[in-house]
Tab-separated table of C-alpha atoms in Angstrom:
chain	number	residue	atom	x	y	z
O	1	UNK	CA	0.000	0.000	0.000
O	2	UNK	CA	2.841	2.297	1.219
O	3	UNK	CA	4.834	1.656	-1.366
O	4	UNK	CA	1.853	2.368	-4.225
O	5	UNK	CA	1.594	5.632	-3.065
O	6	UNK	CA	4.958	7.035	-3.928
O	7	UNK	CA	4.904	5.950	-7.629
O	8	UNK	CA	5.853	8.852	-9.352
O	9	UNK	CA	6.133	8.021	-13.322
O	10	UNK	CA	3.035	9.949	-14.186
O	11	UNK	CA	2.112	13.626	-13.520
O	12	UNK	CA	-1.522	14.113	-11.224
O	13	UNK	CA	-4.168	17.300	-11.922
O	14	UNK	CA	-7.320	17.132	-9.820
O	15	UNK	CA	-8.748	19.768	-7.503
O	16	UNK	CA	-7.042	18.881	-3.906
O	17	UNK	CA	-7.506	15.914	-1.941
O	18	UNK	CA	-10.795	17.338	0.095
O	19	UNK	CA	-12.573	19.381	-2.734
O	20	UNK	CA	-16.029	18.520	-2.936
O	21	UNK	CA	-15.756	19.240	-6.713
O	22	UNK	CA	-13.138	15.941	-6.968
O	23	UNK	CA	-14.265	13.555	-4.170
O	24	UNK	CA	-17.871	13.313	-4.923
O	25	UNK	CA	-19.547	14.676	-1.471
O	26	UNK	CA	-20.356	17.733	-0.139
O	27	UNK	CA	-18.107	17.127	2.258
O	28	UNK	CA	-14.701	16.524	0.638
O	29	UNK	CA	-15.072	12.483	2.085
O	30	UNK	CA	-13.963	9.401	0.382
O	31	UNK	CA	-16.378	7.555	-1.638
O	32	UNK	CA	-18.503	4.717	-0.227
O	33	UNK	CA	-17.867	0.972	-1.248
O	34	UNK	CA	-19.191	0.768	-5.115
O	35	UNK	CA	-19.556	4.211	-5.667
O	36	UNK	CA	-18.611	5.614	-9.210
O	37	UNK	CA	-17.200	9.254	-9.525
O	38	UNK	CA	-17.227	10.887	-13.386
O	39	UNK	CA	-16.027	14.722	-13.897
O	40	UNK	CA	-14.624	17.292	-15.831
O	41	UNK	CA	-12.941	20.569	-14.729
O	42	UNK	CA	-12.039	23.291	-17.499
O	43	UNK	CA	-9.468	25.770	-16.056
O	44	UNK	CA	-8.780	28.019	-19.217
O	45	UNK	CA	-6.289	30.691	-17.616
O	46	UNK	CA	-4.027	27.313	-16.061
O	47	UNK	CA	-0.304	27.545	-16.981
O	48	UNK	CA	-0.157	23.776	-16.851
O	49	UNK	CA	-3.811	22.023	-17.854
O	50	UNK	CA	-6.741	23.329	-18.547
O	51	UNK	CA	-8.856	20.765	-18.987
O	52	UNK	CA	-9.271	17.344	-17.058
O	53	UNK	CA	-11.628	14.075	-17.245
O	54	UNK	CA	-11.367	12.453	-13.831
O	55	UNK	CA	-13.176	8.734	-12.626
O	56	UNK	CA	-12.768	7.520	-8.781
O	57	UNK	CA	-13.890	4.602	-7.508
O	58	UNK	CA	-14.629	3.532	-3.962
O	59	UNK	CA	-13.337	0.070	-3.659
O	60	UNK	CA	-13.365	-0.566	-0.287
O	61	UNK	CA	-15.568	0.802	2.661
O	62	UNK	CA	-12.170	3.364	3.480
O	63	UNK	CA	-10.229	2.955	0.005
O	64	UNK	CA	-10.710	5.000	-2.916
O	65	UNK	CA	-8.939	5.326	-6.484
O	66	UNK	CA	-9.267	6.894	-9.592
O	67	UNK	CA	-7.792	7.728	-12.785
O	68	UNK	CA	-8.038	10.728	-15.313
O	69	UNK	CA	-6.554	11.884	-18.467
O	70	UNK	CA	-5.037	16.044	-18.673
O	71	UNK	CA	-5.755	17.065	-22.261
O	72	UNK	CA	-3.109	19.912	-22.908
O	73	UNK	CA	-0.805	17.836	-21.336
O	74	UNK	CA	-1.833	14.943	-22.535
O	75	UNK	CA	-0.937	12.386	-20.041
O	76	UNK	CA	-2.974	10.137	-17.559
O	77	UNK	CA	-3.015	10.412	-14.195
O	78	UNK	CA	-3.641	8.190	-10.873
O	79	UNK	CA	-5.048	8.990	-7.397
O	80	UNK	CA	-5.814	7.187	-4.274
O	81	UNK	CA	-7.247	8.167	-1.058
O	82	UNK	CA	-7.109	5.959	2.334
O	83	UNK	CA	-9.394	6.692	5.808
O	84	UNK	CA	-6.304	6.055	8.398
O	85	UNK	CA	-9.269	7.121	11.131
O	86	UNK	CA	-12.706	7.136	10.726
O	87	UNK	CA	-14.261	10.272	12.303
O	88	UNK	CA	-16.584	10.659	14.727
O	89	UNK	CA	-18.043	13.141	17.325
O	90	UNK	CA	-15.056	12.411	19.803
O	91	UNK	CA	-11.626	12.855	17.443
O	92	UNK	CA	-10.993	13.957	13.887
O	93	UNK	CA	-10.544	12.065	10.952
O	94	UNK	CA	-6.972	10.880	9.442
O	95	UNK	CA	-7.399	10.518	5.465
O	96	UNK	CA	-3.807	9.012	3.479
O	97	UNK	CA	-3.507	9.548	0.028
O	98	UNK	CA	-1.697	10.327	-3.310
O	99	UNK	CA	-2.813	12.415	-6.227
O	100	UNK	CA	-2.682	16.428	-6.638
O	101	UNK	CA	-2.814	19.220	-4.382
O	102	UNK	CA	-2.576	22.028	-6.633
O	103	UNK	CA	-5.296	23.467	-8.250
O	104	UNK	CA	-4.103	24.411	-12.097
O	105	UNK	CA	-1.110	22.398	-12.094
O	106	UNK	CA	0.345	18.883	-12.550
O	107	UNK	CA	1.901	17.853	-8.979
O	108	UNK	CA	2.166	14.169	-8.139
O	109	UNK	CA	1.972	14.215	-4.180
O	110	UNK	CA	1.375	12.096	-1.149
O	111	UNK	CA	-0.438	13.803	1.800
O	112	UNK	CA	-1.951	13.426	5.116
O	113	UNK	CA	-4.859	15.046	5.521
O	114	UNK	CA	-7.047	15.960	9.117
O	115	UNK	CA	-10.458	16.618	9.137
O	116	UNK	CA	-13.432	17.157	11.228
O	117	UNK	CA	-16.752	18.202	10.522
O	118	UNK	CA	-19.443	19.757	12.729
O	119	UNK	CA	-23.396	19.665	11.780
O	120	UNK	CA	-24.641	23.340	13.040
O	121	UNK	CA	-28.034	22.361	12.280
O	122	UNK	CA	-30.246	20.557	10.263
O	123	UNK	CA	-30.041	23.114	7.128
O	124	UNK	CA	-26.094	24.074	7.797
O	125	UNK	CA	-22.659	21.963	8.402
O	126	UNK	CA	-19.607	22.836	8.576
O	127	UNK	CA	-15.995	21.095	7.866
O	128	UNK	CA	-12.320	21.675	7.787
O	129	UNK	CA	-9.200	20.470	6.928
O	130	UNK	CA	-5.569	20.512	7.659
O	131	UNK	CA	-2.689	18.757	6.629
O	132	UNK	CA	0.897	18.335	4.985
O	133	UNK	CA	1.762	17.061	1.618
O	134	UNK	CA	4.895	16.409	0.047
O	135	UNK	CA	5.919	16.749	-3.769
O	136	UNK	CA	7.500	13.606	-5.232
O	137	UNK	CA	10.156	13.163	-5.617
O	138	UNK	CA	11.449	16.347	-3.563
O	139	UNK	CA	11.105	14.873	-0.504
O	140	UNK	CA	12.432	17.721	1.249
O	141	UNK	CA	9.863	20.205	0.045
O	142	UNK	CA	6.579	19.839	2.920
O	143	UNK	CA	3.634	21.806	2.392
O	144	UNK	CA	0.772	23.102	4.664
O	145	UNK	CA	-3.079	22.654	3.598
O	146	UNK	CA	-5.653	23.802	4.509
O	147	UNK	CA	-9.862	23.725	3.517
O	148	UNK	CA	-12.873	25.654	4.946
O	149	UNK	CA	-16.071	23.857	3.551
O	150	UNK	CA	-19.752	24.768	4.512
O	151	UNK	CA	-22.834	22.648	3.456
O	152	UNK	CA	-25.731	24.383	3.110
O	153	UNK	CA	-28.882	21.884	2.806
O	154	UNK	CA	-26.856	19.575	1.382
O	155	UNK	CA	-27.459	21.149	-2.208
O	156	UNK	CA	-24.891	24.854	-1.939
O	157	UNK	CA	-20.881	24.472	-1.113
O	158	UNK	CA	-19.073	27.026	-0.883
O	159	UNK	CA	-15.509	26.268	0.174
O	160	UNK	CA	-12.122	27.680	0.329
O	161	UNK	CA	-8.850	25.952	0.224
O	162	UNK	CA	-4.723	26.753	0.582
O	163	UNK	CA	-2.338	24.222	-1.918
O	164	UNK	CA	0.578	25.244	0.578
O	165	UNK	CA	1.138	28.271	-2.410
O	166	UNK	CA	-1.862	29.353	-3.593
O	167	UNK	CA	-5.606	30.039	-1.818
O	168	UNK	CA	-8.844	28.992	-3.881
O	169	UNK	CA	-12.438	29.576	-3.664
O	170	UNK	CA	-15.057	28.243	-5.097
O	171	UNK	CA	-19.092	27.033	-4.781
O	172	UNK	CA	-20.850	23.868	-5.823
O	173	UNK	CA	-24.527	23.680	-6.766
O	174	UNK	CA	-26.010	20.028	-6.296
O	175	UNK	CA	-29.406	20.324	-8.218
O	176	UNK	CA	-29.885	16.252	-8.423
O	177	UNK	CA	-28.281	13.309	-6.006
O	178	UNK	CA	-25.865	12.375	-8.810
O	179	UNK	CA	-25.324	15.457	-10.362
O	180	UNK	CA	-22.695	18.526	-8.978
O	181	UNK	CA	-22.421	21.882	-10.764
O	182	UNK	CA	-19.349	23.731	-9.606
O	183	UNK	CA	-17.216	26.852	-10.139
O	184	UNK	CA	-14.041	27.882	-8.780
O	185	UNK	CA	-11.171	30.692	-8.862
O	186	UNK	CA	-7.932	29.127	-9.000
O	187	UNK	CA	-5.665	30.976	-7.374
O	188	UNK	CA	-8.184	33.894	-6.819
O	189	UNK	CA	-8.448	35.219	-10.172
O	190	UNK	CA	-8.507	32.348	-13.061
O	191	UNK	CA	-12.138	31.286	-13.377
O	192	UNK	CA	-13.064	27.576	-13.564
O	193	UNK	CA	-16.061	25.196	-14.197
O	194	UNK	CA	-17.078	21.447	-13.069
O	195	UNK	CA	-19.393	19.395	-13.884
O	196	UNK	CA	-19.658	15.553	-12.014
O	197	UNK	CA	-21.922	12.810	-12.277
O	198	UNK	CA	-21.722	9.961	-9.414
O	199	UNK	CA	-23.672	6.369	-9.436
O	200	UNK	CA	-23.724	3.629	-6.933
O	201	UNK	CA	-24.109	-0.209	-7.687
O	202	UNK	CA	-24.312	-1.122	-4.268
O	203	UNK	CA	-26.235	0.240	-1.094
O	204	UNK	CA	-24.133	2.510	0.965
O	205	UNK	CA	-22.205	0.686	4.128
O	206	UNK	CA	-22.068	1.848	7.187
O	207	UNK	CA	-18.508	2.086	8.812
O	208	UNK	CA	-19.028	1.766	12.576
O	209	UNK	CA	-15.483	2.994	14.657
């Protein structure tokens, strides 16, 4: 497993390891167990890509992957997310993964990520993040993360996010269950768009601590 997550032969582009636009949720969480993640993300003012086709999987009831294809760039690209800790109301969660961290470019990373979540009431949650990545191979280079994310009746997400360089902002619109509308300023100023469609083939499973 360990040793997966440091392959480095093929450049990453995705939205950050807790963006809801990426992961699927309104939350930023991994995938559940036979859930299927499809999206695009146009970022026309990107120096590096500015377009991306993305697919994650959820394997496993705390393992997701994926696996997406940069058109300027032309390459493919791998990710994979693993829950360390599930959270609950007592402790945050621990989330280990591999993939991209910066919005706009075409980073291959590992990270850890910490998050915790908090459900204000029944129309309004809020979660955030924290965490350190680490570009491969530069080993020596660690980087600070950071996400705000608010859920507002489970259908408007606006959320904010730090790469360890650059801050982003951005809102997602969730008209349908498998459908997510988003938009997003990379790095404050270049205006992006997303569009996802998820599916599940099996019924959700509950992961008890």
């Amino acid at each position: 497993m360990i040793s997966f997550l440091f392959i480095n032969n093929i450049s990453a582009q995705e939205c950050g390891p807790s963006c809801p636009i990426c992961s699927g949720s309104t939350d930023g969480s991994l995938l559940s167990i036979g859930s299927l993640l499809v999206n695009s993300i146009s970022i026309p003012g990107a120096d590096e890509e500015n377009a991306v086709f993305n697919t994650r999987f959820g394997i496993a009831p705390r393992f997701d992957v994926g696996l997406g294809y940069g058109v300027k760039r032309e390459k493919a690209f791998w990710n994979a997310r693993f829950q360390v800790i599930m959270e609950n109301e007592r402790r945050p969660g621990i989330i280990l993964g591999a993939g991209s961290v910066r919005i706009g470019k075409s980073d291959q990373s590992v990270y850890l990520h910490i998050t915790k979540s908090w459900e204000i009431s029944e129309m309004f949650a809020l979660r955030m993040t924290s965490g350190v990545a680490n570009l491969v191979p530069e080993y020596d280079k660690i980087y600070g993360l950071g996400g705000l994310t608010f859920s507002i009746a489970e259908k408007y997400i606006p959320f904010f996010s730090y790469d360890g360089v650059e801050f982003h902002e951005g809102f997602a619109w969730i008209p349908l269950d498998w459908l997510t509308v988003s938009a997003l300023l990379v790095e404050s100023k270049d205006l992006a768009f997303s569009v996802g469609i998820n599916h599940s083939f099996f019924k959700t499973v509950q992961i008890n601590d």
